[in-house]
Amino acid sequence: MSRELEEFKPQNENEVTFYSCGPTVYDFAHIGNLRSYIFADILQRTLKFNGYNVKRVINITDVGHLTGDQDAGEDKIEKTARLESKTAWEIAEFYTKAFKEDLEKLNIIEPTIWAKATDHIEEQIDLIKKLEEKGFTYKISDGIYFDTSKIEKYGKLARLNLEGQEEGSRVEVNKEKKNPTDFALWKFSPVDGQRQMEWESPWGVGFPGWHVECSAMSMKYLGDTLDIHTGGIDHIPVHHTNEIAQSESVTGKSLANYWLHNEFLIVSDGKMAKSKGNFITLSALEEKDIEPIVYRFYALSAHYRSKLNFSWDSLENINQSWKKFKKKFIDLGEQTGQVNAELLEKFTVDINNDMATPQALAIAWEVFKTSVSDADKRATLIKFDEIFGLGLAKLKSEQTDIPEEVAKLVQEREEVRKNKKWEKSDELRDKILELGWLVEDDSLGTKLKKK
Ligand SMILES: [Zn+2]
C-alpha cells in the first residue's frame, strides 16, 4: 500500500472503518503483544489528527484458538481453565479484563466496538452456511473445513508459495484434509468428552474455528470491505490469509483496502512468545517501578515496521529519558499558549509519512530547544501528544500534589535529621505514613511517594 497518508482514500470520507485483530484471552498479554495495540492506536490517532472519524472494532477471541497450529490440540481457553481449575468463561472474562486494563495503562483509545467471539456464534454459523452453499467447504471426521484449492488466489497477502508447501513437520498432519492449507471453520466437540464451550449447529455440536470470528464480526459491524485492517506480522501467513479466503469467497469483494502489520518485539532469544516462556508483562515493569507509559514511549522510539530489540537495559535508558522529558515538560509551567505552526508542520510531515514516530519524537525534543515561549512550547507538545498519547496535559509536578500538612511534617523531619535525632525522625515518618505518604531516604536526599 501507499504509505503516504495523502494518498489514503476511505470508502466513506466521513468515517474510516478499521478492524484490529485482538487477543486470545487465555493469559496476560506480554509487551510484545501490546506493541501491536500501541501501533494501531497511533494509526487511529493519526487518522483523527487528520480529521477523520474512525469506527473501529477489536475482537476478543474467547473460543476456538487451539494450541496446535493446524486446527489441532486443545482449546487455549479450556486448557487454562483446566490448569487453573476455573471455568472457561471465568478465564475468558478474567483475561479480557486484564487486557483492557493494560490498554488503559498505555493510554490506548478504546475501540468503538469490542466484539467477543462467543457473542457472535450465530453470525459465524451463518457465514459458514454461506460458504457451504457456495461450495467452499467439506466435512471430515473432526469438523467442517475450508477448501483452499477452490479459490484462485489463496495466500495472495502473504504471497504464499503453495506449490511444494507442506504442513509443518512439527505438527501431526491431518490426513483427511484435502490440502495442507485447508482450515477448520467448525470443529466438532470430541466424542470422548464434553467441552465447556460448545453450541448446536447444522453440522453438529461444536465450536467455530479461530479465523471465522474476524470475518463474521468485521462484516457485521464494518461491512464487506474494511478501509483498514491491522495485526502483527505473524498474522499474515495463516490468520489474515484465511480471513481473506472466508470473507472474499462470501462477498466477492476485497476484505480490506489497506493492510498494516507491525513487526515483533525481539528479546535475546528471538520473538517474545508465551510458548517460549520468555514473556514480560506490564505488571513486571510496574514491579520494577517503571510506569507502563514508559513502554509506550519505548514503542514510539522505533518505527512500527522495524523490529524492536527489547532488553531491560534499553528500557531503563528509555525510562531515564522519559523522566527527563517529563521534567522538561513540567518545567515549562502550566500556561498553555499557541501551537507553533512551523514545528507542527514538521511534525505532521513525519507522522503522515507512515507514522514515523522516532522522527516525530526527535522533533518533540527539539521543541524544548527552540526560542518560542514556554507557553507555546507547552501548547505545541500537547498538540503532538494527540498522536503520542503520553498524557502530557495531565502531567504535574509531583511535588505540587503534596498536602500542606504532609509538607510541613517532611520539613520538620529534615530539621531533626540534620540534628541526628533519629528517633524523632522515625516518629515523624510514621505520622507521614498515617497520612498516606511514604518517605524514602537515599543518597540523593528524601523522596516522598504516595502509599
Ligand atoms: Zn483476526
CSV table of C-alpha atoms and ligand atoms in Angstrom, one decimal:
chain,number,residue,atom,x,y,z
A,1,MET,CA,0.0,0.0,0.0
A,2,SER,CA,0.9,3.6,-0.3
A,3,ARG,CA,2.4,4.8,2.9
A,4,GLU,CA,1.7,8.5,2.5
A,5,LEU,CA,-1.5,9.5,4.2
A,6,GLU,CA,-2.3,12.0,1.5
A,7,GLU,CA,-3.0,9.1,-0.8
A,8,PHE,CA,-5.3,7.3,1.6
A,9,LYS,CA,-8.9,7.2,0.4
A,10,PRO,CA,-11.5,5.8,2.7
A,11,GLN,CA,-14.7,4.5,1.1
A,12,ASN,CA,-16.8,7.0,3.0
A,13,GLU,CA,-14.9,10.2,3.6
A,14,ASN,CA,-16.7,10.8,6.8
A,15,GLU,CA,-15.8,7.6,8.5
A,16,VAL,CA,-12.9,5.2,8.3
A,17,THR,CA,-13.7,1.6,9.1
A,18,PHE,CA,-10.9,-0.1,11.0
A,19,TYR,CA,-10.6,-3.6,12.3
A,20,SER,CA,-7.8,-4.9,14.5
A,21,CYS,CA,-7.3,-8.5,15.4
A,22,GLY,CA,-7.5,-8.8,19.2
A,23,PRO,CA,-6.1,-11.1,21.8
A,24,THR,CA,-6.9,-14.7,22.7
A,25,VAL,CA,-7.8,-14.3,26.3
A,26,TYR,CA,-6.1,-17.3,28.0
A,27,ASP,CA,-3.2,-15.4,29.7
A,28,PHE,CA,-1.9,-12.0,30.3
A,29,ALA,CA,-0.8,-10.1,27.2
A,30,HIS,CA,3.0,-9.7,27.0
A,31,ILE,CA,4.6,-6.5,26.0
A,32,GLY,CA,5.3,-7.9,22.5
A,33,ASN,CA,1.5,-8.4,22.0
A,34,LEU,CA,0.9,-4.9,23.4
A,35,ARG,CA,3.2,-3.4,20.8
A,36,SER,CA,0.6,-4.2,18.2
A,37,TYR,CA,-2.1,-2.3,20.0
A,38,ILE,CA,0.2,0.7,20.6
A,39,PHE,CA,0.9,0.8,16.8
A,40,ALA,CA,-2.8,0.5,15.9
A,41,ASP,CA,-3.6,3.2,18.5
A,42,ILE,CA,-1.0,5.6,16.8
A,43,LEU,CA,-2.7,4.8,13.5
A,44,GLN,CA,-6.1,5.6,14.9
A,45,ARG,CA,-4.8,8.8,16.4
A,46,THR,CA,-3.1,9.7,13.1
A,47,LEU,CA,-6.4,9.4,11.3
A,48,LYS,CA,-8.2,11.6,13.9
A,49,PHE,CA,-5.3,14.1,13.7
A,50,ASN,CA,-6.0,14.4,10.0
A,51,GLY,CA,-9.7,15.0,10.6
A,52,TYR,CA,-11.2,11.5,10.0
A,53,ASN,CA,-13.8,9.9,12.2
A,54,VAL,CA,-12.9,6.3,12.9
A,55,LYS,CA,-15.2,3.4,13.6
A,56,ARG,CA,-13.0,0.7,15.0
A,57,VAL,CA,-13.6,-2.9,16.1
A,58,ILE,CA,-11.2,-5.0,18.2
A,59,ASN,CA,-12.2,-8.6,18.6
A,60,ILE,CA,-11.8,-10.8,21.7
A,61,THR,CA,-11.0,-14.4,20.9
A,62,ASP,CA,-12.6,-16.4,23.7
A,63,VAL,CA,-13.1,-19.7,21.9
A,64,GLY,CA,-11.7,-21.8,19.1
A,65,HIS,CA,-8.0,-20.8,19.2
A,66,LEU,CA,-6.2,-24.2,19.6
A,67,THR,CA,-2.8,-24.9,20.9
A,68,GLY,CA,-1.8,-26.7,17.7
A,69,ASP,CA,-1.0,-24.8,14.5
A,70,GLN,CA,-3.2,-26.9,12.2
A,71,ASP,CA,-6.6,-26.8,13.9
A,72,ALA,CA,-5.4,-29.5,16.3
A,73,GLY,CA,-4.8,-29.6,20.0
A,74,GLU,CA,-6.7,-28.3,23.0
A,75,ASP,CA,-8.6,-25.0,23.0
A,76,LYS,CA,-6.3,-22.5,24.7
A,77,ILE,CA,-9.0,-21.1,27.0
A,78,GLU,CA,-10.2,-24.5,28.0
A,79,LYS,CA,-6.7,-25.6,28.7
A,80,THR,CA,-6.0,-22.7,31.1
A,81,ALA,CA,-9.4,-23.4,32.7
A,82,ARG,CA,-8.3,-26.9,33.4
A,83,LEU,CA,-4.9,-25.8,34.7
A,84,GLU,CA,-6.4,-23.1,36.9
A,85,SER,CA,-9.5,-25.1,38.0
A,86,LYS,CA,-11.8,-22.4,36.7
A,87,THR,CA,-14.5,-22.4,34.0
A,88,ALA,CA,-13.6,-21.4,30.5
A,89,TRP,CA,-16.0,-18.5,30.9
A,90,GLU,CA,-14.2,-17.3,34.0
A,91,ILE,CA,-10.8,-17.5,32.3
A,92,ALA,CA,-12.0,-15.5,29.3
A,93,GLU,CA,-13.6,-12.9,31.5
A,94,PHE,CA,-10.6,-12.5,33.8
A,95,TYR,CA,-8.0,-12.1,31.0
A,96,THR,CA,-10.3,-9.8,28.9
A,97,LYS,CA,-10.5,-7.5,31.9
A,98,ALA,CA,-6.7,-7.7,32.4
A,99,PHE,CA,-6.2,-6.9,28.7
A,100,LYS,CA,-8.4,-3.9,28.8
A,101,GLU,CA,-6.6,-2.7,31.9
A,102,ASP,CA,-3.3,-2.9,30.1
A,103,LEU,CA,-4.6,-0.9,27.2
A,104,GLU,CA,-5.9,1.8,29.7
A,105,LYS,CA,-2.5,1.9,31.3
A,106,LEU,CA,-0.9,2.5,27.9
A,107,ASN,CA,-3.4,5.3,27.1
A,108,ILE,CA,-4.8,3.3,24.2
A,109,ILE,CA,-8.1,4.6,22.9
A,110,GLU,CA,-10.9,2.1,23.3
A,111,PRO,CA,-12.4,0.8,20.1
A,112,THR,CA,-15.9,1.8,19.1
A,113,ILE,CA,-16.9,-1.8,19.5
A,114,TRP,CA,-15.4,-4.7,21.4
A,115,ALA,CA,-16.5,-7.9,19.6
A,116,LYS,CA,-16.4,-11.1,21.5
A,117,ALA,CA,-16.3,-14.4,19.6
A,118,THR,CA,-18.8,-16.2,21.9
A,119,ASP,CA,-21.3,-13.4,21.5
A,120,HIS,CA,-21.3,-14.0,17.7
A,121,ILE,CA,-21.8,-17.7,17.3
A,122,GLU,CA,-24.9,-17.2,15.1
A,123,GLU,CA,-23.1,-14.8,12.8
A,124,GLN,CA,-20.3,-17.3,12.4
A,125,ILE,CA,-22.6,-20.2,11.7
A,126,ASP,CA,-24.4,-18.0,9.1
A,127,LEU,CA,-21.0,-17.3,7.4
A,128,ILE,CA,-20.1,-21.0,7.3
A,129,LYS,CA,-23.6,-21.8,5.8
A,130,LYS,CA,-22.9,-19.2,3.0
A,131,LEU,CA,-19.6,-20.8,2.3
A,132,GLU,CA,-21.2,-24.2,2.3
A,133,GLU,CA,-23.9,-23.0,-0.2
A,134,LYS,CA,-21.2,-21.7,-2.5
A,135,GLY,CA,-19.3,-25.0,-2.4
A,136,PHE,CA,-16.2,-23.9,-0.5
A,137,THR,CA,-16.5,-26.4,2.4
A,138,TYR,CA,-16.2,-30.1,3.1
A,139,LYS,CA,-16.7,-32.3,6.1
A,140,ILE,CA,-14.2,-34.6,7.7
A,141,SER,CA,-14.3,-36.5,11.0
A,142,ASP,CA,-13.4,-33.6,13.2
A,143,GLY,CA,-15.1,-30.7,11.5
A,144,ILE,CA,-16.1,-28.6,8.6
A,145,TYR,CA,-13.1,-27.3,6.6
A,146,PHE,CA,-12.5,-24.6,4.0
A,147,ASP,CA,-11.2,-26.0,0.7
A,148,THR,CA,-8.4,-23.6,-0.2
A,149,SER,CA,-8.0,-25.1,-3.6
A,150,LYS,CA,-11.4,-23.7,-4.6
A,151,ILE,CA,-10.1,-20.1,-4.7
A,152,GLU,CA,-7.7,-18.8,-7.2
A,153,LYS,CA,-5.5,-16.5,-5.2
A,154,TYR,CA,-5.3,-18.2,-1.8
A,155,GLY,CA,-2.4,-16.7,0.1
A,156,LYS,CA,-2.1,-13.5,-2.0
A,157,LEU,CA,-1.5,-11.3,1.0
A,158,ALA,CA,1.4,-13.5,2.2
A,159,ARG,CA,2.5,-14.2,-1.3
A,160,LEU,CA,2.5,-17.8,-0.2
A,161,ASN,CA,4.2,-20.3,-2.5
A,162,LEU,CA,1.7,-23.1,-2.3
A,163,GLU,CA,3.5,-25.4,-4.6
A,164,GLY,CA,5.5,-27.7,-2.6
A,165,GLN,CA,4.1,-26.3,0.6
A,166,GLU,CA,3.6,-28.9,3.2
A,167,GLU,CA,2.3,-28.8,6.7
A,168,GLY,CA,5.0,-28.2,9.2
A,169,SER,CA,6.8,-31.2,10.3
A,170,ARG,CA,6.3,-30.3,13.9
A,171,VAL,CA,2.7,-30.9,13.8
A,172,GLU,CA,0.8,-34.0,13.0
A,173,VAL,CA,-0.6,-33.9,9.6
A,174,ASN,CA,-4.4,-34.2,9.4
A,175,LYS,CA,-4.5,-36.9,6.6
A,176,GLU,CA,-8.2,-36.3,6.0
A,177,LYS,CA,-7.7,-32.7,4.8
A,178,LYS,CA,-7.7,-32.2,1.1
A,179,ASN,CA,-4.9,-29.6,1.0
A,180,PRO,CA,-2.3,-28.7,3.7
A,181,THR,CA,-3.6,-25.1,3.8
A,182,ASP,CA,-7.3,-26.0,4.4
A,183,PHE,CA,-8.5,-24.9,7.7
A,184,ALA,CA,-11.3,-25.5,10.1
A,185,LEU,CA,-14.5,-23.5,10.0
A,186,TRP,CA,-16.4,-25.5,12.6
A,187,LYS,CA,-14.9,-28.1,14.8
A,188,PHE,CA,-16.9,-30.9,16.4
A,189,SER,CA,-16.8,-31.4,20.1
A,190,PRO,CA,-14.8,-34.5,20.9
A,191,VAL,CA,-16.8,-37.7,21.1
A,192,ASP,CA,-15.0,-38.8,24.2
A,193,GLY,CA,-15.6,-35.7,26.3
A,194,GLN,CA,-17.7,-32.6,26.6
A,195,ARG,CA,-16.3,-29.2,26.1
A,196,GLN,CA,-17.3,-26.3,28.3
A,197,MET,CA,-17.9,-24.0,25.4
A,198,GLU,CA,-20.0,-25.7,22.6
A,199,TRP,CA,-23.0,-24.9,20.5
A,200,GLU,CA,-25.6,-26.6,18.3
A,201,SER,CA,-25.0,-26.1,14.6
A,202,PRO,CA,-26.4,-27.5,11.3
A,203,TRP,CA,-23.3,-29.8,11.3
A,204,GLY,CA,-23.4,-31.0,14.9
A,205,VAL,CA,-22.4,-29.7,18.3
A,206,GLY,CA,-19.1,-27.9,18.4
A,207,PHE,CA,-17.4,-24.6,18.1
A,208,PRO,CA,-16.1,-22.2,15.5
A,209,GLY,CA,-12.6,-22.3,14.1
A,210,TRP,CA,-10.3,-19.4,15.1
A,211,HIS,CA,-10.4,-17.4,11.9
A,212,VAL,CA,-14.2,-17.3,11.3
A,213,GLU,CA,-15.0,-14.8,14.0
A,214,CYS,CA,-13.0,-12.0,12.4
A,215,SER,CA,-14.7,-12.4,9.0
A,216,ALA,CA,-18.2,-12.7,10.6
A,217,MET,CA,-17.7,-9.8,13.1
A,218,SER,CA,-16.0,-7.4,10.7
A,219,MET,CA,-18.7,-7.9,8.2
A,220,LYS,CA,-21.4,-7.4,10.8
A,221,TYR,CA,-20.1,-4.1,12.2
A,222,LEU,CA,-18.0,-2.6,9.4
A,223,GLY,CA,-19.4,-4.0,6.1
A,224,ASP,CA,-18.0,-6.2,3.4
A,225,THR,CA,-14.8,-4.2,2.7
A,226,LEU,CA,-12.8,-2.5,5.5
A,227,ASP,CA,-10.8,0.6,5.0
A,228,ILE,CA,-8.1,-0.6,7.3
A,229,HIS,CA,-7.2,-4.0,8.8
A,230,THR,CA,-4.3,-4.3,11.3
A,231,GLY,CA,-2.4,-7.0,13.2
A,232,GLY,CA,1.0,-8.3,13.9
A,233,ILE,CA,3.1,-9.7,11.0
A,234,ASP,CA,2.6,-13.2,12.4
A,235,HIS,CA,-1.0,-12.9,11.3
A,236,ILE,CA,-0.1,-12.7,7.7
A,237,PRO,CA,0.6,-16.3,6.6
A,238,VAL,CA,-2.4,-18.0,8.3
A,239,HIS,CA,-4.9,-15.9,10.2
A,240,HIS,CA,-5.2,-13.0,7.8
A,241,THR,CA,-4.8,-15.2,4.8
A,242,ASN,CA,-7.7,-17.3,6.0
A,243,GLU,CA,-9.9,-14.3,6.9
A,244,ILE,CA,-9.4,-13.1,3.3
A,245,ALA,CA,-10.3,-16.5,1.9
A,246,GLN,CA,-13.6,-16.7,4.0
A,247,SER,CA,-14.7,-13.1,3.6
A,248,GLU,CA,-13.9,-12.7,-0.1
A,249,SER,CA,-15.5,-16.1,-1.0
A,250,VAL,CA,-18.7,-15.0,0.5
A,251,THR,CA,-18.9,-11.3,-0.6
A,252,GLY,CA,-16.9,-11.4,-3.9
A,253,LYS,CA,-15.3,-8.2,-2.7
A,254,SER,CA,-12.0,-7.3,-1.2
A,255,LEU,CA,-11.8,-7.7,2.6
A,256,ALA,CA,-9.7,-4.7,3.2
A,257,ASN,CA,-8.3,-1.8,1.2
A,258,TYR,CA,-5.3,-1.3,3.4
A,259,TRP,CA,-3.4,-3.9,5.5
A,260,LEU,CA,-0.9,-2.7,8.1
A,261,HIS,CA,1.1,-5.0,10.2
A,262,ASN,CA,3.6,-4.3,12.9
A,263,GLU,CA,6.9,-6.0,13.4
A,264,PHE,CA,7.9,-8.0,16.5
A,265,LEU,CA,9.4,-7.1,19.8
A,266,ILE,CA,12.6,-9.2,19.9
A,267,VAL,CA,14.3,-10.5,23.0
A,268,SER,CA,17.7,-12.0,23.1
A,269,ASP,CA,16.4,-15.4,22.2
A,270,GLY,CA,14.1,-14.3,19.5
A,271,LYS,CA,10.4,-13.3,19.3
A,272,MET,CA,8.7,-12.8,22.6
A,273,ALA,CA,6.1,-15.6,22.9
A,274,LYS,CA,4.1,-17.3,25.5
A,275,SER,CA,5.1,-20.7,24.2
A,276,LYS,CA,8.8,-19.8,24.8
A,277,GLY,CA,8.3,-18.7,28.3
A,278,ASN,CA,10.2,-15.5,27.7
A,279,PHE,CA,7.4,-13.1,28.0
A,280,ILE,CA,7.3,-9.9,30.0
A,281,THR,CA,4.0,-8.3,31.1
A,282,LEU,CA,3.2,-4.7,32.0
A,283,SER,CA,3.0,-5.8,35.7
A,284,ALA,CA,6.6,-7.0,35.5
A,285,LEU,CA,7.5,-3.4,34.5
A,286,GLU,CA,5.5,-2.0,37.4
A,287,GLU,CA,7.2,-4.3,39.8
A,288,LYS,CA,10.4,-2.7,38.8
A,289,ASP,CA,9.0,0.7,39.4
A,290,ILE,CA,8.7,1.5,35.7
A,291,GLU,CA,5.5,3.3,34.8
A,292,PRO,CA,3.6,1.5,32.0
A,293,ILE,CA,3.6,4.6,29.9
A,294,VAL,CA,7.4,4.2,29.6
A,295,TYR,CA,6.7,1.2,27.5
A,296,ARG,CA,4.6,3.3,25.2
A,297,PHE,CA,7.5,5.8,25.0
A,298,TYR,CA,9.7,2.9,24.2
A,299,ALA,CA,7.5,1.6,21.4
A,300,LEU,CA,7.3,5.1,19.9
A,301,SER,CA,11.1,5.1,19.7
A,302,ALA,CA,11.1,2.5,16.9
A,303,HIS,CA,9.1,2.5,13.7
A,304,TYR,CA,6.3,0.0,13.8
A,305,ARG,CA,7.7,-1.8,10.7
A,306,SER,CA,11.1,-2.3,12.4
A,307,LYS,CA,11.9,-5.0,14.9
A,308,LEU,CA,12.3,-3.6,18.4
A,309,ASN,CA,15.0,-5.2,20.4
A,310,PHE,CA,14.0,-5.4,24.0
A,311,SER,CA,16.3,-5.5,26.9
A,312,TRP,CA,15.9,-4.3,30.5
A,313,ASP,CA,18.9,-2.0,29.9
A,314,SER,CA,17.4,-0.3,26.9
A,315,LEU,CA,14.1,0.0,28.8
A,316,GLU,CA,15.9,1.6,31.7
A,317,ASN,CA,17.6,4.0,29.3
A,318,ILE,CA,14.2,5.0,27.9
A,319,ASN,CA,12.9,5.3,31.5
A,320,GLN,CA,15.6,7.8,32.2
A,321,SER,CA,14.9,9.6,29.0
A,322,TRP,CA,11.1,9.7,29.8
A,323,LYS,CA,11.8,11.2,33.2
A,324,LYS,CA,14.0,13.8,31.6
A,325,PHE,CA,11.3,14.6,29.0
A,326,LYS,CA,8.6,14.7,31.7
A,327,LYS,CA,10.7,17.1,33.8
A,328,LYS,CA,11.4,19.4,30.9
A,329,PHE,CA,7.7,19.4,30.1
A,330,ILE,CA,6.6,20.2,33.6
A,331,ASP,CA,9.3,22.9,33.9
A,332,LEU,CA,7.5,24.8,31.0
A,333,GLY,CA,4.9,25.8,33.6
A,334,GLU,CA,1.1,25.5,33.5
A,335,GLN,CA,0.3,28.2,31.0
A,336,THR,CA,-0.7,26.9,27.6
A,337,GLY,CA,-0.1,29.3,24.6
A,338,GLN,CA,-0.3,28.8,20.9
A,339,VAL,CA,0.7,25.8,18.9
A,340,ASN,CA,3.8,26.8,16.9
A,341,ALA,CA,2.8,26.4,13.2
A,342,GLU,CA,6.3,25.7,11.9
A,343,LEU,CA,7.0,22.9,14.4
A,344,LEU,CA,3.6,21.4,13.9
A,345,GLU,CA,4.2,21.3,10.1
A,346,LYS,CA,7.5,19.4,10.6
A,347,PHE,CA,5.8,17.0,13.0
A,348,THR,CA,2.8,16.4,10.7
A,349,VAL,CA,5.1,15.6,7.7
A,350,ASP,CA,6.7,12.8,9.7
A,351,ILE,CA,3.6,11.4,11.2
A,352,ASN,CA,1.8,11.4,7.9
A,353,ASN,CA,4.7,9.6,6.3
A,354,ASP,CA,3.8,6.1,7.5
A,355,MET,CA,3.8,7.2,11.1
A,356,ALA,CA,7.5,7.9,11.6
A,357,THR,CA,7.3,8.1,15.4
A,358,PRO,CA,11.0,8.1,16.1
A,359,GLN,CA,11.4,11.3,13.9
A,360,ALA,CA,8.3,12.8,15.5
A,361,LEU,CA,9.8,12.2,18.9
A,362,ALA,CA,13.0,13.9,17.8
A,363,ILE,CA,11.0,16.9,16.9
A,364,ALA,CA,9.3,16.9,20.3
A,365,TRP,CA,12.8,17.0,21.9
A,366,GLU,CA,13.7,19.9,19.6
A,367,VAL,CA,10.8,21.9,20.8
A,368,PHE,CA,12.5,22.4,24.2
A,369,LYS,CA,15.5,23.9,22.5
A,370,THR,CA,13.6,26.4,20.3
A,371,SER,CA,13.3,30.1,21.1
A,372,VAL,CA,9.5,30.1,21.3
A,373,SER,CA,7.9,30.9,24.6
A,374,ASP,CA,7.4,28.2,27.3
A,375,ALA,CA,3.6,28.5,27.0
A,376,ASP,CA,3.8,28.0,23.2
A,377,LYS,CA,6.2,25.0,23.7
A,378,ARG,CA,3.7,23.5,26.0
A,379,ALA,CA,0.8,24.0,23.6
A,380,THR,CA,2.8,22.6,20.7
A,381,LEU,CA,3.8,19.5,22.7
A,382,ILE,CA,0.2,18.9,23.9
A,383,LYS,CA,-0.8,19.1,20.2
A,384,PHE,CA,1.9,16.4,19.4
A,385,ASP,CA,0.5,14.3,22.2
A,386,GLU,CA,-2.7,13.8,20.3
A,387,ILE,CA,-0.5,11.3,18.5
A,388,PHE,CA,1.9,10.2,21.2
A,389,GLY,CA,-0.7,9.6,23.8
A,390,LEU,CA,1.6,10.1,26.7
A,391,GLY,CA,-0.9,12.0,28.8
A,392,LEU,CA,1.3,15.2,28.8
A,393,ALA,CA,-1.6,17.6,29.6
A,394,LYS,CA,-2.2,15.8,32.8
A,395,LEU,CA,1.4,15.8,34.0
A,396,LYS,CA,2.0,17.9,37.0
A,397,SER,CA,4.9,18.3,39.2
A,398,GLU,CA,4.7,15.5,41.7
A,399,GLN,CA,5.6,18.0,44.4
A,400,THR,CA,2.5,20.2,43.9
A,401,ASP,CA,0.1,17.4,45.0
A,402,ILE,CA,1.6,17.1,48.5
A,403,PRO,CA,-0.8,18.3,51.1
A,404,GLU,CA,0.4,21.1,53.2
A,405,GLU,CA,0.2,19.1,56.4
A,406,VAL,CA,2.5,16.4,54.9
A,407,ALA,CA,4.9,19.0,53.5
A,408,LYS,CA,5.2,20.6,57.0
A,409,LEU,CA,6.0,17.2,58.6
A,410,VAL,CA,8.6,16.4,55.9
A,411,GLN,CA,10.3,19.8,56.6
A,412,GLU,CA,10.2,19.2,60.3
A,413,ARG,CA,11.7,15.7,59.8
A,414,GLU,CA,14.5,17.2,57.6
A,415,GLU,CA,15.4,19.5,60.5
A,416,VAL,CA,15.5,16.8,63.1
A,417,ARG,CA,17.6,14.6,60.8
A,418,LYS,CA,20.1,17.4,60.5
A,419,ASN,CA,20.4,17.2,64.2
A,420,LYS,CA,20.6,13.5,64.1
A,421,LYS,CA,17.6,13.0,66.2
A,422,TRP,CA,16.8,9.6,64.6
A,423,GLU,CA,14.0,8.6,67.0
A,424,LYS,CA,12.1,11.8,66.4
A,425,SER,CA,12.7,11.4,62.7
A,426,ASP,CA,11.2,7.9,62.7
A,427,GLU,CA,8.2,9.1,64.6
A,428,LEU,CA,7.6,11.8,62.0
A,429,ARG,CA,8.0,9.3,59.3
A,430,ASP,CA,5.2,7.2,60.8
A,431,LYS,CA,3.0,10.2,61.1
A,432,ILE,CA,3.5,11.0,57.4
A,433,LEU,CA,2.8,7.4,56.6
A,434,GLU,CA,-0.5,7.6,58.5
A,435,LEU,CA,-1.4,10.5,56.2
A,436,GLY,CA,-0.8,8.2,53.2
A,437,TRP,CA,2.7,9.2,52.2
A,438,LEU,CA,5.9,7.1,52.1
A,439,VAL,CA,9.2,8.7,53.0
A,440,GLU,CA,12.3,7.2,51.4
A,441,ASP,CA,15.8,8.3,52.1
A,442,ASP,CA,18.6,7.7,49.6
A,443,SER,CA,21.9,9.2,48.6
A,444,LEU,CA,20.1,11.9,46.7
A,445,GLY,CA,18.0,13.0,49.7
A,446,THR,CA,14.5,12.4,50.8
A,447,LYS,CA,11.8,11.3,48.4
A,448,LEU,CA,8.1,11.3,49.0
A,449,LYS,CA,5.8,8.8,47.4
A,450,LYS,CA,2.0,8.2,47.7
A,451,LYS,CA,1.3,5.0,49.5
B,1,ZN,ZN,-8.4,-11.6,13.1
